[in-house]
Each structure stands twice: as structure tokens, then as C-alpha cells.
Amino acid sequence: MLSRIADVLVPAVGRLSVTTDPGAAFAPGSVVAANHTSLADPAVVLAALHRLGVEPVVMAAAGLWRIPLLGPALAREGHIPVVRGDRRAAAALDAAAEALEQGRLVLIYAEGGLPRRRDAAEAAPGAFRSGLARLVERTGAPVVPVGQAGARRVTSGGAVKQLAGLATAPLRRPELHVHVGAPVVLTGDRAVRTARARGAVTTAWRTAASRLGEPAALAA
């Protein structure tokens, strides 16, 4: 339901386009890793994946489960709350590993949070935390890198600016783009796996951001 709702709502606030690498594929039990830039980008990514026939389990901040209506829906559909900076975060990896073993796809934001920048410009993904590498070590799952760009044009900055951006987006209709890369199998130690995953997501992001003419991607 969450993916279908996203695919209905996102076109109301922006113009979404989706591209894929020639070898892009979503094998059962894959980890989908995306860059995180805005409160709007989970909906953008879910809408793009839904168009490709994919409805993943999402690992997301546990605070979302306290929101009326949204929280019960997340729990009902088996999405995974992540309590950051707490030993309970290990339970999220347990739940993700179980979902992968059942053949489901798990969407993870390995940066673990949003950038502190207040402007609407794009930038390459920040440092990845170790959760993605640990999940892959445990399950052997392939990683499908996803890069999204344009979500910061919907919401970015402080609370007032974010509300204003969301309210005016249906009139502005900003361009949004999601690019799906070919799956990668991570090997090596935890640091190497983390670096390879970040590199693959960065490449996918660069493709997406280039489509929108973002200076940071064009310069790279």
C-alpha cells in the first residue's frame, strides 16, 4: 500500500522520471541501497520502484511509527523501524535479515540520516554507516544501488522552508529523477564493503543528478 500511495502522490508534487542500467535487476532477497537527501526522497524512491514492479520493505527511523495512521500502516506492512544510536538497532538488522531470507527486498538508507545543508542543491552521498555491510556479511545478499535527485527541490532546509516547499511543489512541479544501477556483490572486509556500496550508490546518484543538470554531478 505504501508504495502504491507514493506512486499516486509523487506525480502531484513533481515530474518523476526513472532510468535503469542495462544490467539492473531485482533478484529476490536483494538489498536496495539509496542516497538520502530529503524528507521527500523515500516517497520518490518508492514511487520509482513501484513503476518497476518492486515494493520493498523499508528500514526507516523509528519515530515514523509514532505518527497516527502512518505508524500502524508501516507496522502492518512489515516495514522495519530503526532506533539510531541504540543497541536496539541490532533488532532492525535481525528483521531485515529475516525479510531477505523470505525473498523480500529491503530498502536501506546507509547514510543513516539527512545532510545538514539547508540549500536545495544536490551533493554526493555522505559517509555510509556499517549497517549495510553487516547485513550483507550476514546474508550474502546482492546490493542494488539507487540514486535519486530532485527531492531537495520539494523539501529542504528548516521546518518553515520545508513546509513552504511542500505546499508550493504542486505549482512548481520540480523535476525528480531516480536511476537504478546494476546489482553488486560486496566482498572484502567491512570497510571495503561499505566503500564499494557507497561508490555504487554515488555512481547511480551522479547519473540521476546529471539528468537534472545539477552542477555537483556535472562537475564530477
Coordinates of N, CA and C in Angstrom, one line a residue:
M1 N 0.8 -1.2 0.0 CA 0.0 0.0 0.0 C 0.9 1.3 0.0
L2 N 1.9 1.3 0.8 CA 2.8 2.4 0.9 C 3.4 2.8 -0.4
S3 N 3.8 1.8 -1.2 CA 4.4 2.0 -2.5 C 3.4 2.6 -3.5
R4 N 2.2 2.0 -3.4 CA 1.1 2.5 -4.3 C 0.7 3.9 -4.0
I5 N 0.6 4.2 -2.7 CA 0.3 5.6 -2.3 C 1.4 6.6 -2.8
A6 N 2.6 6.2 -2.7 CA 3.7 7.1 -3.1 C 3.6 7.3 -4.6
D7 N 3.3 6.3 -5.4 CA 3.2 6.4 -6.8 C 2.0 7.3 -7.2
V8 N 1.1 7.5 -6.4 CA 0.0 8.4 -6.7 C 0.3 9.8 -6.2
L9 N 0.9 10.0 -5.1 CA 1.2 11.3 -4.5 C 2.3 12.0 -5.2
V10 N 3.4 11.3 -5.5 CA 4.6 11.9 -6.0 C 4.3 12.7 -7.3
P11 N 3.6 12.1 -8.3 CA 3.3 12.9 -9.5 C 2.5 14.2 -9.2
A12 N 1.9 14.3 -8.1 CA 1.2 15.5 -7.7 C 2.1 16.7 -7.3
V13 N 3.3 16.3 -6.9 CA 4.2 17.4 -6.4 C 5.5 17.6 -7.3
G14 N 5.6 16.7 -8.3 CA 6.8 16.8 -9.2 C 6.7 15.9 -10.4
R15 N 7.7 16.1 -11.3 CA 7.7 15.3 -12.5 C 8.8 14.2 -12.4
L16 N 8.3 13.0 -12.1 CA 9.2 11.9 -11.9 C 9.6 11.1 -13.1
S17 N 10.9 10.9 -13.3 CA 11.4 10.0 -14.4 C 12.3 9.0 -13.8
V18 N 12.4 7.9 -14.5 CA 13.1 6.7 -13.9 C 14.0 6.1 -15.1
T19 N 15.2 5.8 -14.8 CA 16.1 5.1 -15.7 C 16.8 4.0 -15.0
T20 N 17.3 3.0 -15.8 CA 18.0 1.9 -15.2 C 19.2 1.5 -16.1
D21 N 20.2 1.0 -15.4 CA 21.4 0.5 -16.2 C 20.9 -0.8 -16.9
P22 N 21.6 -1.1 -18.0 CA 21.3 -2.3 -18.8 C 21.2 -3.6 -17.9
G23 N 22.1 -3.7 -16.9 CA 22.1 -4.9 -16.1 C 21.3 -4.8 -14.8
A24 N 20.5 -3.8 -14.7 CA 19.7 -3.6 -13.5 C 18.7 -4.7 -13.3
A25 N 18.6 -5.3 -12.1 CA 17.6 -6.4 -11.8 C 17.4 -6.4 -10.3
F26 N 16.2 -6.9 -9.9 CA 15.9 -7.0 -8.5 C 15.6 -8.5 -8.2
A27 N 16.7 -9.2 -7.9 CA 16.5 -10.6 -7.5 C 15.9 -10.7 -6.2
P28 N 15.1 -11.7 -5.9 CA 14.5 -11.9 -4.6 C 15.6 -11.9 -3.5
G29 N 15.4 -11.3 -2.4 CA 16.4 -11.3 -1.3 C 17.5 -10.3 -1.6
S30 N 17.2 -9.2 -2.3 CA 18.3 -8.2 -2.6 C 18.1 -7.0 -1.6
V31 N 19.2 -6.4 -1.3 CA 19.2 -5.1 -0.6 C 19.2 -4.0 -1.6
V32 N 18.3 -3.0 -1.4 CA 18.2 -1.8 -2.3 C 18.8 -0.7 -1.5
A33 N 19.9 -0.1 -1.9 CA 20.6 1.0 -1.2 C 20.4 2.3 -1.9
A34 N 19.8 3.3 -1.3 CA 19.6 4.6 -1.9 C 20.2 5.7 -1.1
N35 N 20.5 6.8 -1.8 CA 21.0 8.0 -1.1 C 19.8 8.8 -0.5
H36 N 20.2 9.5 0.6 CA 19.1 10.1 1.4 C 19.4 11.6 1.5
T37 N 18.6 12.5 0.9 CA 18.8 13.9 0.9 C 17.7 14.7 1.5
S38 N 16.5 14.2 1.6 CA 15.3 15.0 1.9 C 14.3 14.1 2.6
L39 N 13.4 14.8 3.3 CA 12.2 14.0 3.9 C 11.3 13.5 2.7
A40 N 11.5 14.1 1.6 CA 10.6 13.7 0.4 C 11.1 12.5 -0.3
D41 N 12.5 12.2 -0.2 CA 13.0 11.2 -1.1 C 12.5 9.7 -0.9
P42 N 12.2 9.3 0.3 CA 11.6 8.0 0.4 C 10.4 7.7 -0.5
A43 N 9.5 8.7 -0.5 CA 8.3 8.6 -1.4 C 8.7 8.6 -2.8
V44 N 9.7 9.4 -3.2 CA 10.2 9.5 -4.6 C 10.8 8.1 -5.0
V45 N 11.6 7.5 -4.1 CA 12.2 6.2 -4.4 C 11.1 5.1 -4.5
L46 N 10.2 5.1 -3.5 CA 9.2 4.1 -3.5 C 8.3 4.2 -4.8
A47 N 8.0 5.4 -5.2 CA 7.2 5.6 -6.4 C 7.9 5.1 -7.6
A48 N 9.2 5.4 -7.7 CA 10.0 4.9 -8.9 C 10.1 3.4 -8.9
L49 N 10.4 2.8 -7.7 CA 10.5 1.3 -7.6 C 9.1 0.7 -8.0
H50 N 8.0 1.3 -7.5 CA 6.7 0.7 -7.8 C 6.5 0.7 -9.3
R51 N 7.0 1.7 -10.0 CA 6.8 1.7 -11.5 C 7.6 0.5 -12.1
L52 N 8.6 0.1 -11.4 CA 9.5 -1.0 -11.9 C 9.0 -2.4 -11.4
G53 N 7.8 -2.3 -10.7 CA 7.2 -3.6 -10.2 C 7.8 -4.1 -8.9
V54 N 8.5 -3.1 -8.1 CA 9.1 -3.5 -6.9 C 8.5 -2.8 -5.7
E55 N 8.2 -3.6 -4.6 CA 7.6 -3.0 -3.4 C 8.4 -3.5 -2.2
P56 N 9.5 -2.8 -1.9 CA 10.4 -3.3 -0.8 C 9.9 -3.0 0.6
V57 N 10.5 -3.8 1.5 CA 10.4 -3.5 2.9 C 11.4 -2.3 3.2
V58 N 10.9 -1.3 3.9 CA 11.7 -0.1 4.1 C 12.3 -0.1 5.6
M59 N 13.6 0.1 5.7 CA 14.2 0.4 7.0 C 14.2 1.9 7.2
A60 N 13.5 2.4 8.3 CA 13.3 3.8 8.4 C 13.3 4.2 9.9
A61 N 13.5 5.5 10.2 CA 13.6 6.0 11.5 C 12.4 5.6 12.4
A62 N 12.6 5.1 13.6 CA 11.6 4.5 14.4 C 10.5 5.6 14.7
G63 N 10.9 6.9 14.7 CA 9.9 7.9 15.1 C 8.7 7.9 14.1
L64 N 8.9 7.4 12.9 CA 7.7 7.4 12.0 C 6.6 6.5 12.5
W65 N 7.0 5.5 13.3 CA 6.0 4.6 13.8 C 5.1 5.3 14.9
R66 N 5.4 6.5 15.3 CA 4.6 7.2 16.3 C 3.6 8.1 15.7
I67 N 3.7 8.2 14.3 CA 2.8 9.1 13.6 C 1.4 8.4 13.4
P68 N 0.3 9.0 13.8 CA -1.0 8.4 13.6 C -1.3 8.0 12.1
L69 N -1.9 6.9 11.9 CA -2.2 6.4 10.6 C -1.0 5.8 9.9
L70 N 0.1 6.6 9.8 CA 1.3 6.1 9.1 C 1.9 5.0 9.9
G71 N 2.1 5.2 11.3 CA 2.7 4.2 12.1 C 2.1 2.8 12.0
P72 N 0.7 2.7 12.2 CA 0.1 1.4 12.0 C 0.2 0.8 10.6
A73 N 0.2 1.7 9.6 CA 0.4 1.2 8.3 C 1.8 0.6 8.0
L74 N 2.8 1.2 8.6 CA 4.2 0.7 8.5 C 4.3 -0.6 9.2
A75 N 3.7 -0.7 10.4 CA 3.8 -2.0 11.1 C 3.0 -3.1 10.4
R76 N 1.9 -2.8 9.9 CA 1.0 -3.8 9.2 C 1.7 -4.4 8.0
E77 N 2.5 -3.5 7.3 CA 3.1 -4.0 6.1 C 4.5 -4.5 6.3
G78 N 5.0 -4.6 7.5 CA 6.2 -5.3 7.8 C 7.5 -4.4 7.6
H79 N 7.3 -3.1 7.5 CA 8.5 -2.2 7.4 C 9.2 -2.2 8.7
I80 N 10.5 -1.8 8.7 CA 11.4 -2.1 9.8 C 11.8 -0.8 10.5
P81 N 11.4 -0.6 11.8 CA 11.9 0.6 12.5 C 13.3 0.5 13.0
V82 N 14.1 1.6 12.8 CA 15.5 1.7 13.2 C 15.6 2.7 14.3
V83 N 16.1 2.2 15.5 CA 16.3 3.1 16.6 C 17.8 3.5 16.5
R84 N 18.1 4.6 16.0 CA 19.5 5.0 15.8 C 20.2 5.3 17.2
G85 N 21.5 4.9 17.2 CA 22.3 5.2 18.4 C 21.9 4.4 19.6
D86 N 21.3 3.3 19.4 CA 20.8 2.5 20.5 C 21.0 1.0 20.2
R87 N 21.2 0.2 21.2 CA 21.5 -1.2 21.0 C 20.4 -1.9 20.3
R88 N 19.2 -1.3 20.4 CA 18.0 -1.9 19.7 C 18.1 -1.9 18.2
A89 N 19.1 -1.1 17.7 CA 19.3 -1.1 16.2 C 19.7 -2.5 15.7
A90 N 20.2 -3.3 16.6 CA 20.6 -4.7 16.1 C 19.3 -5.5 15.8
A91 N 18.2 -5.1 16.5 CA 16.9 -5.8 16.2 C 16.5 -5.5 14.7
A92 N 16.8 -4.3 14.3 CA 16.4 -3.9 12.9 C 17.2 -4.8 11.9
L93 N 18.4 -5.1 12.2 CA 19.2 -5.9 11.2 C 18.6 -7.3 11.3
D94 N 18.2 -7.8 12.4 CA 17.6 -9.1 12.5 C 16.4 -9.2 11.7
A95 N 15.5 -8.2 11.8 CA 14.3 -8.1 11.0 C 14.6 -8.0 9.5
A96 N 15.6 -7.3 9.1 CA 16.0 -7.1 7.7 C 16.5 -8.5 7.2
A97 N 17.3 -9.1 8.0 CA 17.9 -10.4 7.5 C 16.7 -11.4 7.3
E98 N 15.7 -11.4 8.2 CA 14.6 -12.3 8.1 C 13.8 -12.0 6.8
A99 N 13.6 -10.7 6.5 CA 12.9 -10.4 5.3 C 13.6 -10.8 4.1
L100 N 14.9 -10.7 4.1 CA 15.7 -11.1 2.9 C 15.6 -12.6 2.7
E101 N 15.7 -13.3 3.8 CA 15.6 -14.8 3.8 C 14.2 -15.2 3.2
Q102 N 13.2 -14.4 3.4 CA 11.9 -14.7 2.9 C 11.8 -14.3 1.4
G103 N 12.8 -13.8 0.8 CA 12.8 -13.4 -0.6 C 12.3 -12.0 -0.8
R104 N 12.1 -11.2 0.2 CA 11.7 -9.8 0.0 C 12.9 -8.9 -0.2
L105 N 12.6 -7.7 -0.8 CA 13.7 -6.8 -1.0 C 13.6 -5.8 0.2
V106 N 14.8 -5.3 0.6 CA 14.9 -4.4 1.7 C 15.5 -3.1 1.3
L107 N 14.8 -2.0 1.5 CA 15.4 -0.7 1.1 C 16.1 -0.1 2.3
I108 N 17.3 0.3 2.2 CA 18.1 0.8 3.3 C 18.8 2.1 2.9
Y109 N 18.8 3.1 3.9 CA 19.5 4.3 3.7 C 20.8 4.3 4.5
A110 N 21.9 3.9 3.9 CA 23.1 3.6 4.7 C 23.8 4.9 5.2
E111 N 23.4 6.1 4.8 CA 24.0 7.3 5.4 C 23.4 7.5 6.8
G112 N 22.3 6.9 7.1 CA 21.8 6.9 8.4 C 21.1 8.3 8.9
G113 N 20.9 9.2 8.0 CA 20.3 10.5 8.3 C 20.4 11.5 7.2
L114 N 19.8 12.6 7.4 CA 19.8 13.6 6.3 C 21.0 14.6 6.4
P115 N 21.4 15.2 5.3 CA 22.5 16.2 5.4 C 22.1 17.4 6.1
R116 N 23.0 18.1 6.7 CA 22.7 19.3 7.4 C 22.6 20.6 6.6
R117 N 22.9 20.4 5.3 CA 22.8 21.6 4.4 C 21.4 22.1 4.3
R118 N 21.2 23.4 4.1 CA 19.8 24.0 4.0 C 19.5 24.4 2.6
D119 N 20.4 24.4 1.7 CA 20.1 24.8 0.3 C 19.4 23.6 -0.4
A120 N 18.9 23.8 -1.6 CA 18.2 22.8 -2.3 C 19.1 22.0 -3.3
A121 N 20.4 22.3 -3.4 CA 21.3 21.7 -4.3 C 21.6 20.3 -4.0
E122 N 22.0 19.5 -5.0 CA 22.4 18.2 -4.8 C 23.9 18.1 -4.4
A123 N 24.2 17.0 -3.7 CA 25.6 16.7 -3.4 C 25.8 15.2 -3.3
A124 N 27.0 14.7 -3.5 CA 27.2 13.2 -3.5 C 26.8 12.7 -2.1
P125 N 26.5 11.4 -2.1 CA 26.1 10.8 -0.8 C 27.2 10.9 0.2
G126 N 26.8 11.1 1.5 CA 27.7 11.2 2.6 C 28.3 9.9 3.0
A127 N 29.0 9.8 4.1 CA 29.6 8.6 4.6 C 28.6 7.6 4.9
F128 N 28.8 6.3 4.6 CA 27.9 5.2 4.9 C 28.2 4.7 6.3
R129 N 27.2 4.3 7.0 CA 27.4 3.6 8.3 C 27.6 2.1 8.0
S130 N 27.9 1.4 9.0 CA 28.3 0.0 8.8 C 27.1 -1.0 8.7
G131 N 25.9 -0.5 8.9 CA 24.7 -1.4 8.9 C 24.6 -2.2 7.6
L132 N 24.7 -1.5 6.5 CA 24.6 -2.2 5.2 C 25.6 -3.3 5.1
A133 N 26.9 -3.0 5.3 CA 27.9 -4.0 5.2 C 27.6 -5.2 6.2
R134 N 27.2 -4.9 7.4 CA 26.9 -6.0 8.3 C 25.8 -6.9 7.8
L135 N 24.8 -6.3 7.3 CA 23.6 -7.0 6.7 C 24.0 -7.9 5.6
V136 N 24.9 -7.4 4.7 CA 25.4 -8.2 3.6 C 26.3 -9.3 4.1
E137 N 27.2 -9.0 5.0 CA 28.0 -10.1 5.6 C 27.2 -11.2 6.1
R138 N 26.1 -10.9 6.7 CA 25.3 -11.9 7.4 C 24.4 -12.7 6.4
T139 N 24.0 -12.1 5.3 CA 23.0 -12.7 4.4 C 23.6 -13.1 3.0
G140 N 24.7 -12.4 2.6 CA 25.2 -12.6 1.3 C 24.4 -12.0 0.2
A141 N 23.5 -11.1 0.6 CA 22.5 -10.5 -0.4 C 23.3 -9.6 -1.4
P142 N 22.9 -9.6 -2.6 CA 23.4 -8.6 -3.6 C 22.8 -7.2 -3.2
V143 N 23.5 -6.2 -3.7 CA 23.0 -4.8 -3.4 C 22.7 -4.1 -4.7
V144 N 21.5 -3.6 -4.8 CA 21.0 -2.8 -6.0 C 21.2 -1.3 -5.6
P145 N 22.1 -0.6 -6.3 CA 22.3 0.8 -5.9 C 21.3 1.7 -6.6
V146 N 20.7 2.6 -5.9 CA 19.7 3.5 -6.4 C 20.1 4.9 -6.1
G147 N 20.1 5.8 -7.1 CA 20.4 7.2 -6.9 C 19.2 8.0 -7.2
Q148 N 18.8 8.9 -6.3 CA 17.7 9.8 -6.6 C 18.2 11.3 -6.5
A149 N 17.6 12.1 -7.3 CA 17.9 13.5 -7.3 C 16.6 14.3 -7.5
G150 N 16.6 15.5 -6.9 CA 15.5 16.4 -7.1 C 14.6 16.5 -5.9
A151 N 14.7 15.5 -5.0 CA 13.8 15.6 -3.8 C 14.0 16.8 -2.9
R152 N 15.2 17.3 -2.9 CA 15.5 18.6 -2.2 C 14.8 19.8 -2.8
R153 N 14.4 19.7 -4.0 CA 13.6 20.7 -4.6 C 12.2 20.7 -4.1
V154 N 11.8 19.6 -3.5 CA 10.5 19.6 -2.9 C 10.5 20.0 -1.4
T155 N 11.4 19.4 -0.6 CA 11.6 19.8 0.8 C 13.1 19.8 1.1
S156 N 13.5 20.9 1.7 CA 14.9 21.0 2.2 C 15.0 22.2 3.1
G157 N 16.0 22.3 3.9 CA 16.2 23.4 4.8 C 15.4 23.3 6.1
G158 N 15.2 24.4 6.8 CA 14.5 24.4 8.1 C 13.0 24.0 8.0
A159 N 12.4 23.9 9.1 CA 11.0 23.4 9.1 C 10.0 24.3 8.3
V160 N 10.2 25.6 8.5 CA 9.3 26.5 7.7 C 9.5 26.4 6.2
K161 N 10.8 26.3 5.8 CA 11.1 26.2 4.4 C 10.6 24.9 3.8
Q162 N 10.7 23.8 4.6 CA 10.2 22.5 4.2 C 8.7 22.6 4.0
L163 N 8.0 23.1 4.9 CA 6.5 23.2 4.7 C 6.2 24.1 3.5
A164 N 6.9 25.2 3.3 CA 6.6 26.0 2.2 C 6.9 25.3 0.9
G165 N 8.0 24.5 0.9 CA 8.4 23.8 -0.3 C 7.3 22.8 -0.7
L166 N 6.9 22.0 0.3 CA 5.8 21.0 0.1 C 4.5 21.6 -0.4
A167 N 4.2 22.8 0.2 CA 2.9 23.5 -0.2 C 3.0 24.0 -1.6
T168 N 4.1 24.5 -2.1 CA 4.2 25.1 -3.4 C 4.7 24.1 -4.5
A169 N 5.1 22.9 -4.1 CA 5.6 21.9 -5.1 C 4.5 21.6 -6.2
P170 N 3.3 21.4 -5.8 CA 2.3 21.1 -6.9 C 2.2 22.2 -8.0
L171 N 2.6 23.5 -7.6 CA 2.6 24.6 -8.5 C 3.9 24.6 -9.3
R172 N 5.0 24.4 -8.6 CA 6.3 24.4 -9.2 C 6.6 23.2 -10.1
R173 N 6.1 22.1 -9.7 CA 6.3 20.8 -10.4 C 7.8 20.5 -10.7
P174 N 8.6 20.5 -9.6 CA 10.1 20.2 -9.8 C 10.3 18.9 -10.5
E175 N 11.4 18.8 -11.2 CA 11.8 17.6 -11.8 C 12.5 16.7 -10.8
L176 N 12.1 15.4 -10.8 CA 12.7 14.4 -9.9 C 13.2 13.2 -10.8
H177 N 14.3 12.7 -10.4 CA 14.8 11.5 -11.2 C 15.4 10.5 -10.3
V178 N 15.1 9.2 -10.7 CA 15.7 8.1 -10.0 C 16.4 7.2 -11.0
H179 N 17.6 6.8 -10.6 CA 18.3 5.8 -11.5 C 18.7 4.6 -10.7
V180 N 18.5 3.4 -11.3 CA 18.8 2.1 -10.7 C 20.0 1.5 -11.4
G181 N 21.0 1.2 -10.6 CA 22.2 0.6 -11.2 C 22.1 -0.9 -11.2
A182 N 23.1 -1.5 -11.8 CA 23.2 -3.0 -11.8 C 23.6 -3.5 -10.4
P183 N 23.1 -4.6 -10.0 CA 23.5 -5.2 -8.7 C 25.0 -5.4 -8.5
V184 N 25.4 -5.2 -7.3 CA 26.8 -5.5 -7.0 C 26.9 -6.5 -5.8
V185 N 27.9 -7.4 -5.9 CA 28.1 -8.3 -4.8 C 29.3 -7.8 -4.0
L186 N 29.1 -7.5 -2.8 CA 30.1 -6.9 -2.0 C 31.0 -8.0 -1.3
T187 N 32.3 -7.8 -1.5 CA 33.3 -8.7 -0.9 C 34.3 -7.9 -0.1
G188 N 35.2 -8.5 0.6 CA 36.2 -7.8 1.4 C 35.8 -7.6 2.8
D189 N 36.6 -6.9 3.6 CA 36.2 -6.6 5.0 C 35.1 -5.6 5.0
R190 N 34.7 -5.3 6.2 CA 33.5 -4.4 6.4 C 33.8 -3.0 5.8
A191 N 35.0 -2.5 6.0 CA 35.3 -1.2 5.4 C 35.2 -1.2 3.9
V192 N 35.8 -2.2 3.3 CA 35.8 -2.3 1.9 C 34.4 -2.5 1.3
R193 N 33.6 -3.3 2.0 CA 32.2 -3.5 1.5 C 31.4 -2.1 1.6
T194 N 31.6 -1.4 2.7 CA 31.0 -0.1 2.8 C 31.4 0.9 1.8
A195 N 32.7 0.9 1.5 CA 33.2 1.8 0.4 C 32.6 1.5 -0.9
R196 N 32.6 0.2 -1.2 CA 32.1 -0.3 -2.5 C 30.6 0.1 -2.7
A197 N 29.8 -0.1 -1.6 CA 28.4 0.2 -1.7 C 28.2 1.7 -1.9
R198 N 29.0 2.5 -1.2 CA 28.8 3.9 -1.3 C 29.2 4.4 -2.7
G199 N 30.3 3.7 -3.3 CA 30.7 4.1 -4.6 C 29.6 3.7 -5.7
A200 N 28.9 2.6 -5.5 CA 27.9 2.2 -6.4 C 26.7 3.2 -6.3
V201 N 26.3 3.5 -5.1 CA 25.2 4.5 -4.9 C 25.5 5.8 -5.5
T202 N 26.8 6.3 -5.3 CA 27.2 7.6 -5.8 C 27.2 7.6 -7.3
T203 N 27.6 6.5 -7.9 CA 27.5 6.4 -9.4 C 26.1 6.6 -9.9
A204 N 25.2 5.9 -9.2 CA 23.7 6.0 -9.6 C 23.2 7.4 -9.3
W205 N 23.6 8.0 -8.2 CA 23.2 9.3 -7.9 C 23.7 10.3 -9.0
R206 N 25.0 10.1 -9.4 CA 25.5 11.0 -10.4 C 24.7 11.0 -11.7
T207 N 24.3 9.8 -12.1 CA 23.5 9.6 -13.3 C 22.2 10.4 -13.1
A208 N 21.5 10.2 -12.0 CA 20.2 10.8 -11.7 C 20.4 12.4 -11.7
A209 N 21.4 12.9 -10.9 CA 21.6 14.3 -10.8 C 22.0 14.9 -12.1
S210 N 22.8 14.2 -12.9 CA 23.1 14.7 -14.3 C 21.9 14.9 -15.1
R211 N 21.0 14.1 -15.0 CA 19.7 14.2 -15.8 C 19.0 15.5 -15.5
L212 N 19.2 16.0 -14.3 CA 18.5 17.2 -13.9 C 19.4 18.4 -14.0
G213 N 20.7 18.2 -14.6 CA 21.6 19.3 -14.8 C 22.2 19.9 -13.5
E214 N 22.2 19.0 -12.4 CA 22.8 19.5 -11.2 C 24.3 19.8 -11.3
P215 N 24.7 21.0 -10.9 CA 26.1 21.3 -11.0 C 27.1 20.3 -10.3
A216 N 26.7 19.8 -9.2 CA 27.6 18.9 -8.4 C 27.9 17.7 -9.3
A217 N 26.9 17.1 -9.9 CA 27.1 15.9 -10.7 C 27.8 16.2 -12.0
L218 N 27.5 17.3 -12.6 CA 28.2 17.7 -13.9 C 29.6 18.0 -13.7
A219 N 30.0 18.6 -12.6 CA 31.4 18.9 -12.3 C 32.1 17.6 -12.0
A220 N 31.5 16.6 -11.4 CA 32.2 15.3 -11.1 C 32.4 14.6 -12.4

